């Protein structure tokens, strides 16, 4: 028996154990990972038992029946891997039973069986200790290696066939430090294998989670698209119904207004009471007609059927016309009213004069409605931008209503249903040949309506741009109105390629700002299927 022989056999045992660990790692990666937890645990226990038996089979033979080897290493590793103490007993008993198959029952094999059972019971005790203590892996590994190697040496000295003194001086002096060193090397090699398995498991679990989430997102997207399609169709049916009903209501209403006008103008035929009643009917009919027109405009915008007729519009003439319309209102309420066009404002812009006038009329009507004293001002200025507003975002009021994801999805769905063309969706865009607007293309004309009225709370400023909404429920009772004006104005502003914003404080008045481009982009008034005009807008 030589020291070189012991070192050679122990290194062989270590190589066998590393090979078993590597094969187990490969099998776990490609085969065992898809099995159940119980099957994997059973396979792992069998591999531990086989690895322990292989160390005995290729161990150093002291004589015909006595063998020294690294059989305690699988038990050490098992103490660090398993959390069930009974598994350690099973592994040590399995290795012991296989030990008896080599030379049968004899003093050496009996000592080996006793040694393995003692090691198994001790390892089970270490597992229970580790479960109660939150120690790091390195500390648990050092404790297991030192305790089980020392116990293995003591057991062989007590129960082995060699005299204790001879065993300690001739065998243990080499096998004990060598066993500790090789056990530590093997344990930390297997630790790397274990970390790799954990990474593989984590990646596999993450992949499964991502696949499940992707599948759920696809299903949610399909459901959302279907709901958006249904909402869009419902909204379209509602808008078409409202538009049709508005037309049907306007016919008899116009007759009522006309007849009441005839009664008011016929002093000879009707008495004073009849004329007063006719005047009330005429006023109420006009109010109802204005409401129907607002609902019709809102329905047209929502249904995508609003007619936009692009033409060259004189800024000064438009402001003069709208100002003259509201001078009687200002005189009746004893308010100071001023409208002006600043120097440097382009003389003309390309827009829809009727819709621009409608927006300004709504803004001024609100300003006069909610202002009891003070003044109302309409000023027109210009501002330059570095890029077109549709190519880069402008500064916006913090409350300005933006399109929600559902709204954008509904619009995309509408395009898909209609084949992608604006004409197929019922979008009508009138065009007439126009002269080129005066002023650079990167200039915006800014219409600002300021008043000294009741103002709007910060938390209500977004709400007022929604249909049938006002800043306060009591406003309906005190000032009247349906809350459609600002919603229609915002929609029309978007169709004209501009933006509408608000700055206001409670009891400090409000300032509405309408920005319109001097020359809207071609996409605002020409569909992608149309050929460019030789003498049109540039």
mmCIF file of N, CA, C and O in Angstrom, residues 310-312 346 348-351 385 388-390 434-445 496-497 516-525 536-538:
data_model
loop_
_atom_site.group_PDB
_atom_site.id
_atom_site.type_symbol
_atom_site.label_atom_id
_atom_site.label_comp_id
_atom_site.label_asym_id
_atom_site.label_seq_id
_atom_site.Cartn_x
_atom_site.Cartn_y
_atom_site.Cartn_z
ATOM 1 N N UNK A 310 -62.275 73.609 -48.433
ATOM 2 C CA UNK A 310 -61.073 74.424 -48.300
ATOM 3 C C UNK A 310 -61.133 75.585 -49.295
ATOM 4 O O UNK A 310 -61.428 75.409 -50.476
ATOM 5 N N UNK A 311 -60.833 76.771 -48.798
ATOM 6 C CA UNK A 311 -60.858 77.959 -49.646
ATOM 7 C C UNK A 311 -59.963 79.008 -49.008
ATOM 8 O O UNK A 311 -59.539 78.888 -47.843
ATOM 9 N N UNK A 312 -59.654 80.041 -49.770
ATOM 10 C CA UNK A 312 -58.878 81.149 -49.231
ATOM 11 C C UNK A 312 -59.796 82.070 -48.437
ATOM 12 O O UNK A 312 -60.801 82.568 -48.963
ATOM 13 N N UNK A 346 -50.991 87.263 -41.506
ATOM 14 C CA UNK A 346 -51.251 87.048 -42.936
ATOM 15 C C UNK A 346 -52.658 87.486 -43.304
ATOM 16 O O UNK A 346 -53.625 87.287 -42.553
ATOM 17 N N UNK A 348 -54.611 86.330 -45.615
ATOM 18 C CA UNK A 348 -55.514 85.218 -45.911
ATOM 19 C C UNK A 348 -54.906 83.912 -45.411
ATOM 20 O O UNK A 348 -53.680 83.786 -45.258
ATOM 21 N N UNK A 349 -55.772 82.954 -45.151
ATOM 22 C CA UNK A 349 -55.341 81.607 -44.811
ATOM 23 C C UNK A 349 -56.185 80.628 -45.616
ATOM 24 O O UNK A 349 -57.260 80.969 -46.111
ATOM 25 N N UNK A 350 -55.688 79.408 -45.746
ATOM 26 C CA UNK A 350 -56.444 78.354 -46.406
ATOM 27 C C UNK A 350 -57.182 77.563 -45.337
ATOM 28 O O UNK A 350 -56.563 76.905 -44.507
ATOM 29 N N UNK A 351 -58.492 77.670 -45.347
ATOM 30 C CA UNK A 351 -59.288 76.984 -44.340
ATOM 31 C C UNK A 351 -60.728 76.918 -44.834
ATOM 32 O O UNK A 351 -61.035 77.304 -45.965
ATOM 33 N N UNK A 385 -43.530 78.679 -36.347
ATOM 34 C CA UNK A 385 -43.114 77.396 -35.805
ATOM 35 C C UNK A 385 -41.972 76.870 -36.641
ATOM 36 O O UNK A 385 -41.791 77.248 -37.803
ATOM 37 N N UNK A 388 -44.066 71.881 -39.229
ATOM 38 C CA UNK A 388 -45.526 71.860 -39.277
ATOM 39 C C UNK A 388 -46.077 71.142 -38.053
ATOM 40 O O UNK A 388 -45.507 70.152 -37.608
ATOM 41 N N UNK A 389 -47.170 71.583 -37.484
ATOM 42 C CA UNK A 389 -47.694 70.992 -36.245
ATOM 43 C C UNK A 389 -48.041 69.529 -36.373
ATOM 44 O O UNK A 389 -48.012 68.805 -35.401
ATOM 45 N N UNK A 390 -48.383 69.076 -37.561
ATOM 46 C CA UNK A 390 -48.699 67.659 -37.705
ATOM 47 C C UNK A 390 -47.452 66.814 -37.844
ATOM 48 O O UNK A 390 -47.511 65.594 -37.803
ATOM 49 N N UNK A 434 -58.142 77.078 -55.200
ATOM 50 C CA UNK A 434 -57.930 78.303 -54.424
ATOM 51 C C UNK A 434 -56.636 78.954 -54.821
ATOM 52 O O UNK A 434 -55.720 78.322 -55.355
ATOM 53 N N UNK A 435 -56.573 80.231 -54.494
ATOM 54 C CA UNK A 435 -55.300 80.927 -54.670
ATOM 55 C C UNK A 435 -54.386 80.558 -53.516
ATOM 56 O O UNK A 435 -54.841 80.182 -52.434
ATOM 57 N N UNK A 436 -53.119 80.720 -53.708
ATOM 58 C CA UNK A 436 -52.168 80.413 -52.642
ATOM 59 C C UNK A 436 -52.294 81.448 -51.537
ATOM 60 O O UNK A 436 -52.377 82.650 -51.795
ATOM 61 N N UNK A 437 -52.354 80.981 -50.292
ATOM 62 C CA UNK A 437 -52.520 81.890 -49.159
ATOM 63 C C UNK A 437 -51.308 82.783 -49.014
ATOM 64 O O UNK A 437 -50.177 82.393 -49.318
ATOM 65 N N UNK A 438 -51.559 83.970 -48.509
ATOM 66 C CA UNK A 438 -50.469 84.901 -48.282
ATOM 67 C C UNK A 438 -49.837 84.607 -46.931
ATOM 68 O O UNK A 438 -50.517 84.592 -45.923
ATOM 69 N N UNK A 439 -48.535 84.431 -46.940
ATOM 70 C CA UNK A 439 -47.835 84.145 -45.695
ATOM 71 C C UNK A 439 -47.070 82.851 -45.788
ATOM 72 O O UNK A 439 -47.424 81.956 -46.566
ATOM 73 N N UNK A 440 -45.974 82.712 -45.018
ATOM 74 C CA UNK A 440 -45.165 81.492 -45.051
ATOM 75 C C UNK A 440 -45.931 80.290 -44.525
ATOM 76 O O UNK A 440 -46.847 80.413 -43.716
ATOM 77 N N UNK A 441 -45.536 79.102 -44.979
ATOM 78 C CA UNK A 441 -46.249 77.873 -44.623
ATOM 79 C C UNK A 441 -46.037 77.472 -43.172
ATOM 80 O O UNK A 441 -46.785 76.654 -42.654
ATOM 81 N N UNK A 442 -44.991 78.011 -42.524
ATOM 82 C CA UNK A 442 -44.730 77.629 -41.140
ATOM 83 C C UNK A 442 -45.323 78.632 -40.149
ATOM 84 O O UNK A 442 -44.870 78.742 -39.019
ATOM 85 N N UNK A 443 -46.321 79.377 -40.575
ATOM 86 C CA UNK A 443 -46.957 80.378 -39.717
ATOM 87 C C UNK A 443 -48.355 79.919 -39.348
ATOM 88 O O UNK A 443 -49.069 79.344 -40.170
ATOM 89 N N UNK A 444 -48.710 80.181 -38.096
ATOM 90 C CA UNK A 444 -50.064 79.906 -37.627
ATOM 91 C C UNK A 444 -50.747 81.222 -37.279
ATOM 92 O O UNK A 444 -50.130 82.138 -36.719
ATOM 93 N N UNK A 445 -52.030 81.291 -37.585
ATOM 94 C CA UNK A 445 -52.848 82.429 -37.158
ATOM 95 C C UNK A 445 -53.515 82.050 -35.843
ATOM 96 O O UNK A 445 -54.142 80.987 -35.738
ATOM 97 N N UNK A 496 -59.687 71.007 -39.194
ATOM 98 C CA UNK A 496 -59.008 72.107 -39.887
ATOM 99 C C UNK A 496 -57.499 72.066 -39.700
ATOM 100 O O UNK A 496 -56.794 72.960 -40.175
ATOM 101 N N UNK A 497 -56.989 71.064 -38.993
ATOM 102 C CA UNK A 497 -55.542 70.936 -38.805
ATOM 103 C C UNK A 497 -54.974 71.830 -37.733
ATOM 104 O O UNK A 497 -53.762 72.075 -37.698
ATOM 105 N N UNK A 516 -54.745 78.076 -36.114
ATOM 106 C CA UNK A 516 -54.979 77.478 -37.418
ATOM 107 C C UNK A 516 -53.779 77.727 -38.314
ATOM 108 O O UNK A 516 -53.231 78.847 -38.336
ATOM 109 N N UNK A 517 -53.344 76.735 -39.072
ATOM 110 C CA UNK A 517 -52.202 76.942 -39.967
ATOM 111 C C UNK A 517 -52.589 77.805 -41.160
ATOM 112 O O UNK A 517 -53.727 77.752 -41.653
ATOM 113 N N UNK A 518 -51.645 78.611 -41.618
ATOM 114 C CA UNK A 518 -51.891 79.412 -42.815
ATOM 115 C C UNK A 518 -52.111 78.503 -44.014
ATOM 116 O O UNK A 518 -53.006 78.729 -44.830
ATOM 117 N N UNK A 519 -51.326 77.458 -44.117
ATOM 118 C CA UNK A 519 -51.470 76.468 -45.181
ATOM 119 C C UNK A 519 -51.501 75.090 -44.546
ATOM 120 O O UNK A 519 -50.469 74.612 -44.074
ATOM 121 N N UNK A 520 -52.633 74.452 -44.469
ATOM 122 C CA UNK A 520 -52.673 73.099 -43.896
ATOM 123 C C UNK A 520 -51.920 72.128 -44.783
ATOM 124 O O UNK A 520 -51.747 72.372 -45.985
ATOM 125 N N UNK A 521 -51.451 71.006 -44.230
ATOM 126 C CA UNK A 521 -50.738 70.015 -45.047
ATOM 127 C C UNK A 521 -51.667 69.400 -46.077
ATOM 128 O O UNK A 521 -52.882 69.378 -45.921
ATOM 129 N N UNK A 522 -51.065 68.899 -47.153
ATOM 130 C CA UNK A 522 -51.868 68.301 -48.216
ATOM 131 C C UNK A 522 -52.731 67.166 -47.702
ATOM 132 O O UNK A 522 -53.838 66.944 -48.178
ATOM 133 N N UNK A 523 -52.232 66.430 -46.694
ATOM 134 C CA UNK A 523 -52.993 65.285 -46.171
ATOM 135 C C UNK A 523 -54.284 65.715 -45.502
ATOM 136 O O UNK A 523 -55.181 64.917 -45.299
ATOM 137 N N UNK A 524 -54.399 67.006 -45.156
ATOM 138 C CA UNK A 524 -55.603 67.468 -44.482
ATOM 139 C C UNK A 524 -56.768 67.628 -45.447
ATOM 140 O O UNK A 524 -57.914 67.610 -45.050
ATOM 141 N N UNK A 525 -56.492 67.798 -46.731
ATOM 142 C CA UNK A 525 -57.595 68.032 -47.655
ATOM 143 C C UNK A 525 -57.514 67.200 -48.932
ATOM 144 O O UNK A 525 -58.319 67.350 -49.828
ATOM 145 N N UNK A 536 -53.477 73.949 -57.646
ATOM 146 C CA UNK A 536 -54.124 73.981 -56.344
ATOM 147 C C UNK A 536 -53.187 74.458 -55.264
ATOM 148 O O UNK A 536 -52.240 75.207 -55.516
ATOM 149 N N UNK A 537 -53.439 73.944 -54.069
ATOM 150 C CA UNK A 537 -52.609 74.335 -52.935
ATOM 151 C C UNK A 537 -51.228 73.750 -53.079
ATOM 152 O O UNK A 537 -51.052 72.649 -53.597
ATOM 153 N N UNK A 538 -50.240 74.429 -52.547
ATOM 154 C CA UNK A 538 -48.856 73.968 -52.626
ATOM 155 C C UNK A 538 -48.296 73.872 -51.239
ATOM 156 O O UNK A 538 -48.696 74.571 -50.360
#
